[in-house]
Coordinates of C-alpha atoms and ligand atoms in Angstrom, one line a residue:
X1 CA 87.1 42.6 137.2
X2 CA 88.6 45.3 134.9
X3 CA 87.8 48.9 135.5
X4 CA 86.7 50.2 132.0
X5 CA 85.2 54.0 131.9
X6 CA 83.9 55.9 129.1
X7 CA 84.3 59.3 128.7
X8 CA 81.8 60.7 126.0
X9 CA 82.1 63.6 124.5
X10 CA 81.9 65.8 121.2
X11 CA 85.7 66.6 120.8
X12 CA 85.0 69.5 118.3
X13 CA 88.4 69.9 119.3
X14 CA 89.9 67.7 121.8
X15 CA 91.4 70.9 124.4
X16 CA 93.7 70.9 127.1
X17 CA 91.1 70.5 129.0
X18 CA 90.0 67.2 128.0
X19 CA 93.5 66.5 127.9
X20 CA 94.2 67.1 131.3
X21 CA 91.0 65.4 132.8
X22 CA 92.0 62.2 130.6
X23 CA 95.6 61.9 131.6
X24 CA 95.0 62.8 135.2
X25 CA 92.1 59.5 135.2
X26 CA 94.2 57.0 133.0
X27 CA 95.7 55.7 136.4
X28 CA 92.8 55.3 137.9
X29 CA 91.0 52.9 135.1
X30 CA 92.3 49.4 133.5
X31 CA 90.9 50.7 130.2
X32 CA 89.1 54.4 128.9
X33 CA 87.2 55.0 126.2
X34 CA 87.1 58.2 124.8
X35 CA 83.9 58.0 122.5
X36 CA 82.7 60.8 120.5
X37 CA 78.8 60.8 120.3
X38 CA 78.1 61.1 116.4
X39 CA 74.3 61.9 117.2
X40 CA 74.5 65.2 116.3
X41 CA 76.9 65.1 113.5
X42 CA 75.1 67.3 111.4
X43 CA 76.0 70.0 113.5
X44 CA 79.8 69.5 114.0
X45 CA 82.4 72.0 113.4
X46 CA 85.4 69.5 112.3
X47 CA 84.5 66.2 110.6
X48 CA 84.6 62.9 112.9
X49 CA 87.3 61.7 111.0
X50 CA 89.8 64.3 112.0
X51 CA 88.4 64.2 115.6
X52 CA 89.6 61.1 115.9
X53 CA 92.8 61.4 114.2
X54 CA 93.9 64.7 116.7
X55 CA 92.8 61.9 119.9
X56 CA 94.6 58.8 118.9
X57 CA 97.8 61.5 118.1
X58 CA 97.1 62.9 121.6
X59 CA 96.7 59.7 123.3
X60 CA 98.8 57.5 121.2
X61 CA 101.2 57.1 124.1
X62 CA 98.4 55.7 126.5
X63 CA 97.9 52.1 125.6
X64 CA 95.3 51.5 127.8
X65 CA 93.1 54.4 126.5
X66 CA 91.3 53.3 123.4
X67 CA 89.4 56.0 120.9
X68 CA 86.2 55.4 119.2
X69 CA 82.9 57.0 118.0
X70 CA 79.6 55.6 119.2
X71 CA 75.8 56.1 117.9
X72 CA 72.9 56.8 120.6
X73 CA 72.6 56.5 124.0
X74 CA 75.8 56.6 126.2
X75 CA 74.6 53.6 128.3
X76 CA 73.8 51.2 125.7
X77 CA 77.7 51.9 124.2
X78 CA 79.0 51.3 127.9
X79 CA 77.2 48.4 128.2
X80 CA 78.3 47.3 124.5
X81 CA 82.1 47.7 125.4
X82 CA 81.4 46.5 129.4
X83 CA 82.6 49.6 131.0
X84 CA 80.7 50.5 134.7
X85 CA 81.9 54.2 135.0
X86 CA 81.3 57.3 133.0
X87 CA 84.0 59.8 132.9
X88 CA 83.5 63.4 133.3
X89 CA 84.8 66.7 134.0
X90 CA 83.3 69.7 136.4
X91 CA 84.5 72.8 135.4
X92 CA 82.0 75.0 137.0
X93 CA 78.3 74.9 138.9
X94 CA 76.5 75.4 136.0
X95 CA 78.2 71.9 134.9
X96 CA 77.6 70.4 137.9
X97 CA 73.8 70.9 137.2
X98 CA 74.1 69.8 133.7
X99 CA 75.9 66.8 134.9
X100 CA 74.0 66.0 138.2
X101 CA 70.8 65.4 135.7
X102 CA 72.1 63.5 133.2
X103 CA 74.7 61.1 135.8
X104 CA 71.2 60.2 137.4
X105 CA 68.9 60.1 134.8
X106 CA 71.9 57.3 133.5
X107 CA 71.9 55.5 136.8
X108 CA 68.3 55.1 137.0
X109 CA 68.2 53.7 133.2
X110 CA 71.3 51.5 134.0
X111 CA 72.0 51.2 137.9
X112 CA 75.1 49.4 137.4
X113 CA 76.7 52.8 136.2
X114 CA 78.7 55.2 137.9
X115 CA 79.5 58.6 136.8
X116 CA 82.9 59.8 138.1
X117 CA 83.9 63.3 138.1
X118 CA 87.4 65.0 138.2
X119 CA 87.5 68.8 138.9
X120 CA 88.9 70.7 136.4
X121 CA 92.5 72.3 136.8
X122 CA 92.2 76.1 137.5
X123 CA 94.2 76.7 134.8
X124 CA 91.6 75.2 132.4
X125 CA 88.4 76.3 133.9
X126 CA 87.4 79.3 131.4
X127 CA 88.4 77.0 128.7
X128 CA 85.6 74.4 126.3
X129 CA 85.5 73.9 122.6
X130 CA 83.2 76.7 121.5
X131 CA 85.9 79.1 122.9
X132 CA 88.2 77.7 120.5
X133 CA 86.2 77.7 117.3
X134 CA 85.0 81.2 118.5
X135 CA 88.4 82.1 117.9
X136 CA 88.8 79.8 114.7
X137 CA 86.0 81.2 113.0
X138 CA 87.4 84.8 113.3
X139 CA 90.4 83.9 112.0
X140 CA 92.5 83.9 115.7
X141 CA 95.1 81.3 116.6
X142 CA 93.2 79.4 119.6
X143 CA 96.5 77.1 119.8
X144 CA 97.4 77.4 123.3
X145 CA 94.2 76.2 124.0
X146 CA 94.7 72.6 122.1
X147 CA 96.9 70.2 123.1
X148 CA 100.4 70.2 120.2
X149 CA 99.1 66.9 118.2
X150 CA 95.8 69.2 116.8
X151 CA 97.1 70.9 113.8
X152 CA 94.0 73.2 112.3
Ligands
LIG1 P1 79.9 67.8 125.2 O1 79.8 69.3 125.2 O2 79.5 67.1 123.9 O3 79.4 67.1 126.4 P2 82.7 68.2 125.4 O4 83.6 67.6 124.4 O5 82.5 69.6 125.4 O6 81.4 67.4 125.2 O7 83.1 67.7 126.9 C1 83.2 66.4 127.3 C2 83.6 66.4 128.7 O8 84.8 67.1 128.9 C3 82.7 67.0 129.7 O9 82.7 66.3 130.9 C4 83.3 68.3 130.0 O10 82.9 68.8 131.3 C5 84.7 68.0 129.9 N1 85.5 69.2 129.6 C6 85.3 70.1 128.6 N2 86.2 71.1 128.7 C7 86.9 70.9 129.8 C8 87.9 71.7 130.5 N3 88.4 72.8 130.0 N4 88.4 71.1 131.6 C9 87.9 70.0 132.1 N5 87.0 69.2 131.5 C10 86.5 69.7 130.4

């Protein structure tokens, strides 16, 4: 059976971060999907459409990594597209308890699930997407931050 993960996330934008945790777990899984949640939409700082654009550019070289948006709960998507694991990053404790809730609030709604957690490279720990528009919004150039495909 094919190993097909989904790893969910806003993307508002894609980092080095999520860069790294992606490319380090495309070995490890037939197929990823990297799904932006649009529940919260509303409140997003770059529109979904260029979201995706900057991922498929970052991950255009990784056929086995397919990008996508999704609409309400992260199981029901994983079940839609038949994928077993969640895919996460841990950057610090106050993720892991963040995490540690939701990966078994998940497995109790859908005990076929596994969440799957790769530890953050120490070089990327300090970093997440608010940083960066932190530094957009006062008119700094975050781009050592974002991987070369996102062009702001
Ligand atoms: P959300 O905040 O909507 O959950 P994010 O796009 O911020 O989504 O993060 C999605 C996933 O990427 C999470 O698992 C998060 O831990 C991981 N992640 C975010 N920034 C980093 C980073 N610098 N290094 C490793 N993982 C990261």
């Amino acid at each position: 059976m094919k190993k097909i993960a989904v790893f969910p996330g806003s993307f508002d934008p894609v980092t080095k971060g999520h860069e790294s945790i992606i490319k380090r777990a495309a070995p490890l899984f037939d197929q990823i999907y990297i799904a932006i949640g649009t529940n919260t939409e509303k409140d997003s700082f770059f529109p979904i459409k260029k979201r995706l654009l900057w991922l498929k550019k970052v991950f255009a070289d990784y056929p086995t990594i397919i990008i996508t948006e999704y609409e309400g709960l992260t199981i029901d998507f994983c079940k839609k597209v038949g994928a077993k694991y969640i895919l996460r990053g841990l950057r610090t404790s106050a993720d892991f308890e963040f995490e540690r809730s939701i990966g078994q609030i998940n497995k109790k709604m859908y005990p076929e699930i596994e969440t799957v957690f790769l530890l953050t490279t120490p070089e990327y720990t300090a970093l997440n997407s608010s940083i960066v528009r932190d530094i957009l919004r006062h008119g700094g150039n975050p781009s050592k931050f974002v991987p070369d495909e996102v062009d702001f």
